[in-house]
Short mmCIF file of C-alpha atoms in Angstrom, two decimals:
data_model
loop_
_atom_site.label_atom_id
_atom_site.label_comp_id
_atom_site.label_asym_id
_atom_site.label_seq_id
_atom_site.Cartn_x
_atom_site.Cartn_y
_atom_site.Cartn_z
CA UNK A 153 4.12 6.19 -21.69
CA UNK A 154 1.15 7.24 -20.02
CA UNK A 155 -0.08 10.60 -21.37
CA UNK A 156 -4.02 10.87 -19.86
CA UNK A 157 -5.69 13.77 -21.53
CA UNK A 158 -9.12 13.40 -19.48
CA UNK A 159 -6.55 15.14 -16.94
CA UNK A 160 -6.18 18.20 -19.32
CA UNK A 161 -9.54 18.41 -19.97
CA UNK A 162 -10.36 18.62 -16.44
CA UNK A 163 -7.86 21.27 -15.69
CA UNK A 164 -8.85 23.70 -18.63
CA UNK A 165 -12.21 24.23 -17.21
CA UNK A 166 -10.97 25.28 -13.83
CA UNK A 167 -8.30 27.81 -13.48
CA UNK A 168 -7.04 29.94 -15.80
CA UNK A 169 -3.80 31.19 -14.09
CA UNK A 170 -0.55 29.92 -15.91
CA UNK A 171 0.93 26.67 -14.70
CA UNK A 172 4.09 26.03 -13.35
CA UNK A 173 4.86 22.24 -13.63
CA UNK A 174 4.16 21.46 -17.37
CA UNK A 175 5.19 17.97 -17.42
CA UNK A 176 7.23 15.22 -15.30
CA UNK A 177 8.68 12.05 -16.01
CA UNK A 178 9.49 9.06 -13.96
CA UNK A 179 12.95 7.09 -15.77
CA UNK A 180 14.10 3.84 -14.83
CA UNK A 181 17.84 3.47 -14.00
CA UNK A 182 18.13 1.93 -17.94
CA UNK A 183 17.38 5.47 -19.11
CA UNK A 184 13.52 3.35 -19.38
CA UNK A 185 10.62 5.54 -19.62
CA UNK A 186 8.32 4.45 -16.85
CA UNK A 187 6.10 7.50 -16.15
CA UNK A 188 5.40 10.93 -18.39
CA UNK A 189 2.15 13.31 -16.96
CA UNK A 190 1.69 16.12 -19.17
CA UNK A 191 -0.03 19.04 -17.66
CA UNK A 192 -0.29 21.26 -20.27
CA UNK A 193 -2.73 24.27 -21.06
CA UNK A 194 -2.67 24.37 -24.19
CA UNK A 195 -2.56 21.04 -26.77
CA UNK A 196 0.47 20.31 -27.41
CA UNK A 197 2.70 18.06 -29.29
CA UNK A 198 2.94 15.29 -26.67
CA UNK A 199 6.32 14.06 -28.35
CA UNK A 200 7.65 16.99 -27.76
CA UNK A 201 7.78 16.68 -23.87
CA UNK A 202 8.62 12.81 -24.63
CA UNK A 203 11.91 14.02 -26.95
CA UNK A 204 12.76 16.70 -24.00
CA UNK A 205 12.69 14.16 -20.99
CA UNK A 206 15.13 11.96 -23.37
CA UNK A 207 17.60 15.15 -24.22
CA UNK A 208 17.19 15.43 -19.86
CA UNK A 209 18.71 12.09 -20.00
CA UNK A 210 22.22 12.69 -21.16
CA UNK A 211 22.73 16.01 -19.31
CA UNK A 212 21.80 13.68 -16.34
CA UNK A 213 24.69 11.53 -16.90
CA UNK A 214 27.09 14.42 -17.77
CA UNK A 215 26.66 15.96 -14.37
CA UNK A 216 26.61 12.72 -12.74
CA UNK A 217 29.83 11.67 -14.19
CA UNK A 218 31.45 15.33 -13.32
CA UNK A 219 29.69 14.66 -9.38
CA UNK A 220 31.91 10.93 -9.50
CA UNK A 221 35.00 12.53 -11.45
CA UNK A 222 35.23 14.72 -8.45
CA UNK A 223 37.65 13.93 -5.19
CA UNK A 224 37.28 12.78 -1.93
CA UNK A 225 36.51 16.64 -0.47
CA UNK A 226 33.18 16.88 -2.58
CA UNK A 227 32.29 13.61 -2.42
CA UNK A 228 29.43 14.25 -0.41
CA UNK A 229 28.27 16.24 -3.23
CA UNK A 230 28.21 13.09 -4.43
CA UNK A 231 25.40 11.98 -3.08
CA UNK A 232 23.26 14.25 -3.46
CA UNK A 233 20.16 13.37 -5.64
CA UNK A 234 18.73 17.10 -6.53
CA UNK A 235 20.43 17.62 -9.47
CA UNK A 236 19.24 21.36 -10.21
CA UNK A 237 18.80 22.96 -13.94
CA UNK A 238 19.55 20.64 -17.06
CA UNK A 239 19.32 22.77 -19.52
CA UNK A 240 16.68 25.27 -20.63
CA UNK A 241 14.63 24.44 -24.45
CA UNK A 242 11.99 26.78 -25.89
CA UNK A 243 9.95 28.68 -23.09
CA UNK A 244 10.95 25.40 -20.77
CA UNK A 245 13.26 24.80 -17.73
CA UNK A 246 14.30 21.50 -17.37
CA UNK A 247 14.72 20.45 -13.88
CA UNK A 248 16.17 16.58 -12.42
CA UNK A 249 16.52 14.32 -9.57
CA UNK A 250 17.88 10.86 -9.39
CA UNK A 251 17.47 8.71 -6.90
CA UNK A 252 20.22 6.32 -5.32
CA UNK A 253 19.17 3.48 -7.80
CA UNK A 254 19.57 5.53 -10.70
CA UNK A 255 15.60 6.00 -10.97
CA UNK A 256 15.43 9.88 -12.69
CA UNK A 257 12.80 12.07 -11.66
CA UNK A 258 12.47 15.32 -14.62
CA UNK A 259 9.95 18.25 -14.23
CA UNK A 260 10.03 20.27 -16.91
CA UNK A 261 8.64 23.91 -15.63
CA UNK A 262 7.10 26.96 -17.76
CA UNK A 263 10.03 29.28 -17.92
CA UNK A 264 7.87 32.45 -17.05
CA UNK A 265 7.02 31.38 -13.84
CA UNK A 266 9.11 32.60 -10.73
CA UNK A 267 10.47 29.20 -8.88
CA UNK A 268 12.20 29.12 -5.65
CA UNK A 269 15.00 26.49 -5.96
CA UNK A 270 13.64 25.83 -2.74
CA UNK A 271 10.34 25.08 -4.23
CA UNK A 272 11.42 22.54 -6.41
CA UNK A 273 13.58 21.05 -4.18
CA UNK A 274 10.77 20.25 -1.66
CA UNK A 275 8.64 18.87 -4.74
CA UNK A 276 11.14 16.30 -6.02
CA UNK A 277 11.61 15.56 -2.13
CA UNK A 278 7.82 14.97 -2.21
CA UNK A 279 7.53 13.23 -5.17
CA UNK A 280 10.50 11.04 -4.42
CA UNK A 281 8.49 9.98 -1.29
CA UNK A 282 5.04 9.09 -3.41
CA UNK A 283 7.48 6.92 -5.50
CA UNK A 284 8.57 4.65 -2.91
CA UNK A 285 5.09 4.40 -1.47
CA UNK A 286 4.34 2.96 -5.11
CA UNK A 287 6.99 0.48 -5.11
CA UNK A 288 6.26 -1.16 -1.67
CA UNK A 289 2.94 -2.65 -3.42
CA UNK A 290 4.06 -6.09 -3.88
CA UNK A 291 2.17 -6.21 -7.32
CA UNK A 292 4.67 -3.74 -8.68
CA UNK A 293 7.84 -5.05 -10.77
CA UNK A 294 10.40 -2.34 -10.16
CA UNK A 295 11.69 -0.76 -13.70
CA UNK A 296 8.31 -1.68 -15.47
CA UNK A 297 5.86 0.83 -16.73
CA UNK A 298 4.10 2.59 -13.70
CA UNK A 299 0.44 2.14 -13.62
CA UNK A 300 -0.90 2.47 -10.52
CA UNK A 301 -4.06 4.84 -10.15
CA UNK A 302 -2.97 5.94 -6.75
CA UNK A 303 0.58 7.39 -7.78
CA UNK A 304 -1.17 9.19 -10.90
CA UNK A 305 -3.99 11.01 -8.54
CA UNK A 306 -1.14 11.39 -5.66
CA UNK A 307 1.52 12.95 -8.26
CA UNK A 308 -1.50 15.36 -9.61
CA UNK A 309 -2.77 16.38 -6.61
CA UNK A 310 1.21 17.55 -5.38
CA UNK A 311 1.49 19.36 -8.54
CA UNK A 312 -1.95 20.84 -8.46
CA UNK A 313 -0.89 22.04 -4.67
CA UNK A 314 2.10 23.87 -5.85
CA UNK A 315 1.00 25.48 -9.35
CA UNK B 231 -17.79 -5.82 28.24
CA UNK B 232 -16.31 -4.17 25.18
CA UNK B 233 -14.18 -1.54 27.44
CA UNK B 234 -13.23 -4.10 29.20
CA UNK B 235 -12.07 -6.39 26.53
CA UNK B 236 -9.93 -2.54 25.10
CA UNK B 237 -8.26 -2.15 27.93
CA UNK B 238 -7.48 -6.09 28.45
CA UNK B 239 -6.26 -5.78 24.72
CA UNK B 240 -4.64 -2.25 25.18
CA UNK B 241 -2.56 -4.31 28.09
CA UNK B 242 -1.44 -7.31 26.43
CA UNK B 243 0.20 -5.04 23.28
CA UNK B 244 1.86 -2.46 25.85
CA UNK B 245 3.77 -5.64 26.65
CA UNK B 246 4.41 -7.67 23.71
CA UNK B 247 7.44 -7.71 21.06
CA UNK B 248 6.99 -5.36 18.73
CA UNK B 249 8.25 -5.59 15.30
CA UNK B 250 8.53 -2.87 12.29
CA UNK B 251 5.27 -2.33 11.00
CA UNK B 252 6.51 -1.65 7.45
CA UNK B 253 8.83 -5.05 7.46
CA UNK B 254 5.80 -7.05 8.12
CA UNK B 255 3.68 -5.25 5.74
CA UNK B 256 6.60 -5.74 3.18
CA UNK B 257 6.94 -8.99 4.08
CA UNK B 258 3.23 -9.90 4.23
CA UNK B 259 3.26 -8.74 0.45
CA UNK B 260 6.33 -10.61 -0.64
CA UNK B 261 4.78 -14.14 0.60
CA UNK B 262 1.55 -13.12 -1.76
CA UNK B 263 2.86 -11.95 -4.56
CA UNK B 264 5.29 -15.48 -4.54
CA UNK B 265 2.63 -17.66 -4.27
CA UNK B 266 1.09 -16.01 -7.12
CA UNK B 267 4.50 -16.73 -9.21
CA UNK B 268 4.04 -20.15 -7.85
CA UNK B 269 0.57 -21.62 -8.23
CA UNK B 270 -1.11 -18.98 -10.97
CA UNK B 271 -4.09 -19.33 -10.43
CA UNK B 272 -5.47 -16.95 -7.84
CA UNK B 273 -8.50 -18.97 -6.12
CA UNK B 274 -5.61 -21.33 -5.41
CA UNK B 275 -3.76 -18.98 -3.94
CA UNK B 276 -6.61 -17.66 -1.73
CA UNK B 277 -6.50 -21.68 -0.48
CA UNK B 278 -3.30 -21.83 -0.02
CA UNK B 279 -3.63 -18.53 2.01
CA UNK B 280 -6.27 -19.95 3.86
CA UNK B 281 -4.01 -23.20 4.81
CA UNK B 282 -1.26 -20.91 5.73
CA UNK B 283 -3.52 -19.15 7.96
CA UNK B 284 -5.00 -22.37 9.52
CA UNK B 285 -1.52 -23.42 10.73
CA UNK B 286 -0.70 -20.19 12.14
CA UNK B 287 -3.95 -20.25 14.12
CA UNK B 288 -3.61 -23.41 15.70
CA UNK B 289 -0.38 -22.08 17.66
CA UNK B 290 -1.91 -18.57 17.88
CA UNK B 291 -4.44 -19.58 20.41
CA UNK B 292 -2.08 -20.98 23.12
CA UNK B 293 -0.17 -17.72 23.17
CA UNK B 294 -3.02 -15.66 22.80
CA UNK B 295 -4.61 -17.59 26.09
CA UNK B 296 -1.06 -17.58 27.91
CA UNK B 297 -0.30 -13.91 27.63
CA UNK B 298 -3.99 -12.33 28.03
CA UNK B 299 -6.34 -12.35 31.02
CA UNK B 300 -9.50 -13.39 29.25
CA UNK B 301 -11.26 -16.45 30.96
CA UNK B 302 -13.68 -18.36 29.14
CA UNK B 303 -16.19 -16.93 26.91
CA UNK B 304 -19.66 -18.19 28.00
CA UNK B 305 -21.32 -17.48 24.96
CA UNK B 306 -20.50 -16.51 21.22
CA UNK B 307 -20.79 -12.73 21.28
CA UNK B 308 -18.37 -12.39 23.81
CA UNK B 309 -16.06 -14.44 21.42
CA UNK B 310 -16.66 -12.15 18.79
CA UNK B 311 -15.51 -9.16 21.01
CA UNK B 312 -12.55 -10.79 22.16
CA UNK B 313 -11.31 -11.89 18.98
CA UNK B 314 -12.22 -7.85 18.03
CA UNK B 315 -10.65 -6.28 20.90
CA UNK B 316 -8.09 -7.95 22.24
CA UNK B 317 -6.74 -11.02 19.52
CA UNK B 318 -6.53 -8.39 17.05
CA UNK B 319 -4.87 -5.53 19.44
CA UNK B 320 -2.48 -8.37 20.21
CA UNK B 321 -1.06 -9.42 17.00
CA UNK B 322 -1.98 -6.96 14.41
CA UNK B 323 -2.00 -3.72 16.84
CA UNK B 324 -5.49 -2.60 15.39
CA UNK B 325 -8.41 -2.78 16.89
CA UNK B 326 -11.66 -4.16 15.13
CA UNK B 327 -15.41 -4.03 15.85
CA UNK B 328 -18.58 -6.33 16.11
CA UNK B 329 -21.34 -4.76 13.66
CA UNK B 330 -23.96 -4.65 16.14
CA UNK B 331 -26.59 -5.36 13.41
CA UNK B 332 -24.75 -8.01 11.78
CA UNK B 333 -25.57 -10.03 14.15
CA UNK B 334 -28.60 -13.26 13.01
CA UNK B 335 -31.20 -14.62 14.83
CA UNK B 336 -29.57 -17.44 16.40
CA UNK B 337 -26.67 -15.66 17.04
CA UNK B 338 -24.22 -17.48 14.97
CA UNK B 339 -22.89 -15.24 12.48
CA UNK B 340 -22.07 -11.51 13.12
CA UNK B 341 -19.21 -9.19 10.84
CA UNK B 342 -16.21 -8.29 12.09
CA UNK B 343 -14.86 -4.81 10.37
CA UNK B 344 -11.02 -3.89 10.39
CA UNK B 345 -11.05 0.22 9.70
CA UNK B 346 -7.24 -0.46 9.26
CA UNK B 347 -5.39 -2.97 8.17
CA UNK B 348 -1.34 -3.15 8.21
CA UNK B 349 -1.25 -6.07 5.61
CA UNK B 350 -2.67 -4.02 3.14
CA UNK B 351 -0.64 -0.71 3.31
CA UNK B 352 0.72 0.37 -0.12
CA UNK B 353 -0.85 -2.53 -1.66
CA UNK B 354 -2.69 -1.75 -4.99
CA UNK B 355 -4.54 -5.22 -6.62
CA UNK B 356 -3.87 -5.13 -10.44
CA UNK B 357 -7.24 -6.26 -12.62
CA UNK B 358 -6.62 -9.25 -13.19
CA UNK B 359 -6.10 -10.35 -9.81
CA UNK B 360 -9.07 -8.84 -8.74
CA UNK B 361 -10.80 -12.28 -7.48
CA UNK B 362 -7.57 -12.31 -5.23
CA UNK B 363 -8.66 -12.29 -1.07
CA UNK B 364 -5.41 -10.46 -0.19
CA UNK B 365 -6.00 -11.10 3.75
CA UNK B 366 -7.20 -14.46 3.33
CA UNK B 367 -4.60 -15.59 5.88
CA UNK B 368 -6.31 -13.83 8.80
CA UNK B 369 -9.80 -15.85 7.47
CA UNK B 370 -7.45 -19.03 8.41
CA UNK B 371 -5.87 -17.48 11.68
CA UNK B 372 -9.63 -17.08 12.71
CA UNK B 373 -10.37 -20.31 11.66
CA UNK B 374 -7.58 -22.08 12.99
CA UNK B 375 -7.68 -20.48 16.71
CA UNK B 376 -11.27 -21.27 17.22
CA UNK B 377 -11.12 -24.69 16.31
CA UNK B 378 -8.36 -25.68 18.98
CA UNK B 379 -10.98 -23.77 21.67
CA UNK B 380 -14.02 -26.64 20.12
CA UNK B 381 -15.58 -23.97 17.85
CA UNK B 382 -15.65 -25.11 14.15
CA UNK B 383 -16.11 -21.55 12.10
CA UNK B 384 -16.53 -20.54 8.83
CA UNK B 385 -14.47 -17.53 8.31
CA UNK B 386 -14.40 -14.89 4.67
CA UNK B 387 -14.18 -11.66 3.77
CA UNK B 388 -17.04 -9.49 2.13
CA UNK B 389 -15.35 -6.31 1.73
CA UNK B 390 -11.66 -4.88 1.34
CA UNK B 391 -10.03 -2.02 0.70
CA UNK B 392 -7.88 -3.13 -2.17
CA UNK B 393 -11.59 -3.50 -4.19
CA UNK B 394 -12.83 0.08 -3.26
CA UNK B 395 -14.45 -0.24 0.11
CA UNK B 396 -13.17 1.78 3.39
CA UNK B 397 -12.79 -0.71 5.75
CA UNK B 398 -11.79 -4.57 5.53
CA UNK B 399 -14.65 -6.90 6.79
CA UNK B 400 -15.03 -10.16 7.56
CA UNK B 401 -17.87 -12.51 8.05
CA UNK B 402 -17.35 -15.45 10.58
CA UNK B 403 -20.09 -18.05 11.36
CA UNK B 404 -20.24 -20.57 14.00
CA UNK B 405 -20.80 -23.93 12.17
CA UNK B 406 -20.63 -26.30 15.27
CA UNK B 407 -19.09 -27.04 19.01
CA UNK B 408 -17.06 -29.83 18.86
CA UNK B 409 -17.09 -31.86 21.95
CA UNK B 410 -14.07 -34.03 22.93
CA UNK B 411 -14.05 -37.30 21.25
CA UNK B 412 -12.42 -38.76 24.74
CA UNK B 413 -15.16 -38.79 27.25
CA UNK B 414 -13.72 -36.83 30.82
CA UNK B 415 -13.42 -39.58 32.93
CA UNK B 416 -13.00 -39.92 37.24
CA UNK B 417 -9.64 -41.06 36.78
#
């Protein structure tokens, strides 16, 4: 789990507006934490975004396993990787995305914020793409903990371009 | 001479093979990161790299020389410009310049800087492989070409990207001119 506060630091003495993206989390396709970025405000409870990317987990599969139940005609709904609202906790929205090799992508978004669907699609589409560029470095195991500097400042500066 | 060597090298890649830029970087990146599995320890690996490099070299330079217009070089700044201009144009598809001041007194040794470099795209160098020469293999390329045209050269990098400098650079000096060993003869 890599939860950097010198990023929070950083952020309280800038703006003061109310953020959007309060958190995301990078899951390997073992339901493996391999990435969690807190972008929070306030201090909170870091456990608490860790024990709300897990809950994101099983909805994950639910709707997955409704997508597969489904026939042949929505099959190409299928496929589709932007998998919308999970659920909503607290003052939270819990968005996800998974990948075709089961790698989960979760934002979890401040609920009084006005998000496009559009908006978040577009991020995750964005996000997706910084995640690749991460695993073509041949130093990086695929499904191990992510560490490279380059995602971390990549994946804040997208968020810090759409809050 | 260096706009002339650009558009020689320009030339030659309009008409060579062309292969997916990301397959060779991914490719380029799979051959390190197994001979790290395989010998451990990394100035070993820059060695091997080196070797691997050497070979390739050797059978560079007869293509390089078959498909490109470039006659002899009289003298070893023009070298330099044609391995900058035109050998790397041809093979990598990047084009690479002399440092003008790099250059010593006897005009032996000059720095060769890369602003891009497709071997290293999306490549990040953990910590503890930080003594790790990543393109070590176009050190040995260099070394290996020059030698087949009689120029013993000693070829490393001093900066790269993957430790926090912009561009990649390498420093090449001219150690000797080997002369035939067979005397040229009437007959």
């Amino acid at each position: 789990m890599c939860i950097r506060d010198r990023y929070q630091r950083r952020v309280r003495g800038l703006r003061s507006f109310l953020r959007m993206i309060v958190c995301v989390a990078v899951v390997g396709k073992g339901n493996n934490p391999l990435y969690l970025q807190n972008f929070n405000f306030t201090p909170t409870n870091e456990l608490k975004f860790h024990y709300i990317v897990h809950t994101a987990l099983d909805v994950i599969e639910e709707k997955v396993q409704k997508n597969i139940g489904t026939d042949g005609k929505q099959a190409a709904q299928a496929n589709e990787m932007y998998l919308g609202l999970l659920y909503p906790i607290e003052d939270y929205k819990v968005y996800g995305y998974m990948t075709n090799t089961k790698i989960k992508f979760i934002v979890v978004l401040d609920d009084n914020s006005n998000d496009k669907k559009d908006a978040i699609r577009s991020f995750f589409k964005r996000f997706h793409a910084l995640y690749v560029d991460m695993i073509c470095n041949p130093f990086y195991t695929p499904d191990t903990k992510i560490t490279s500097a380059k995602f971390e400042r990549e994946a804040v500066k997208l968020i810090g371009s759409l809050n | 001479m260096a706009a002339n060597k650009q558009k020689e090298g320009e030339r030659v890649f309009k008409e060579q093979e062309k292969i997916n830029a990301e397959l060779f970087t991914l490719t380029y990146g799979a051959i390190v990161s197994q001979l790290i599995k395989d010998y451990e320890d990394i100035e070993e690996v820059n060695t091997q790299l080196e070797k691997m490099g050497y070979n390739i070299g050797l059978r560079l330079i007869d293509e390089f020389l078959a498909r490109s217009n470039v006659g002899r070089c009289h003298e070893f700044p023009e070298t330099a410009e044609t391995i900058a201009k035109v050998g790397f144009k041809m093979f990598l598809g990047v084009v690479g310049s002399v440092l003008p001041n790099s250059w010593n007194a006897e005009r032996t040794e000059f720095s060769l800087i890369l602003e891009e470099n497709p071997l290293v795209d999306f490549c990040e160098l953990p910590d503890n492989y930080s003594s790790l020469n990543y393109c070590n293999i176009i050190c040995g390329v260099i070394r290996g070409a020059l030698e087949m045209v009689q120029m013993r050269v000693e070829c490393r990098i001093t900066k790269s990207v993957l430790r926090g400098d912009d561009v990649t650079e390498f420093k090449i000096t001219l150690k000797e001119r080997l002369t035939d060993d067979i005397p040229m003869g009437d007959d």
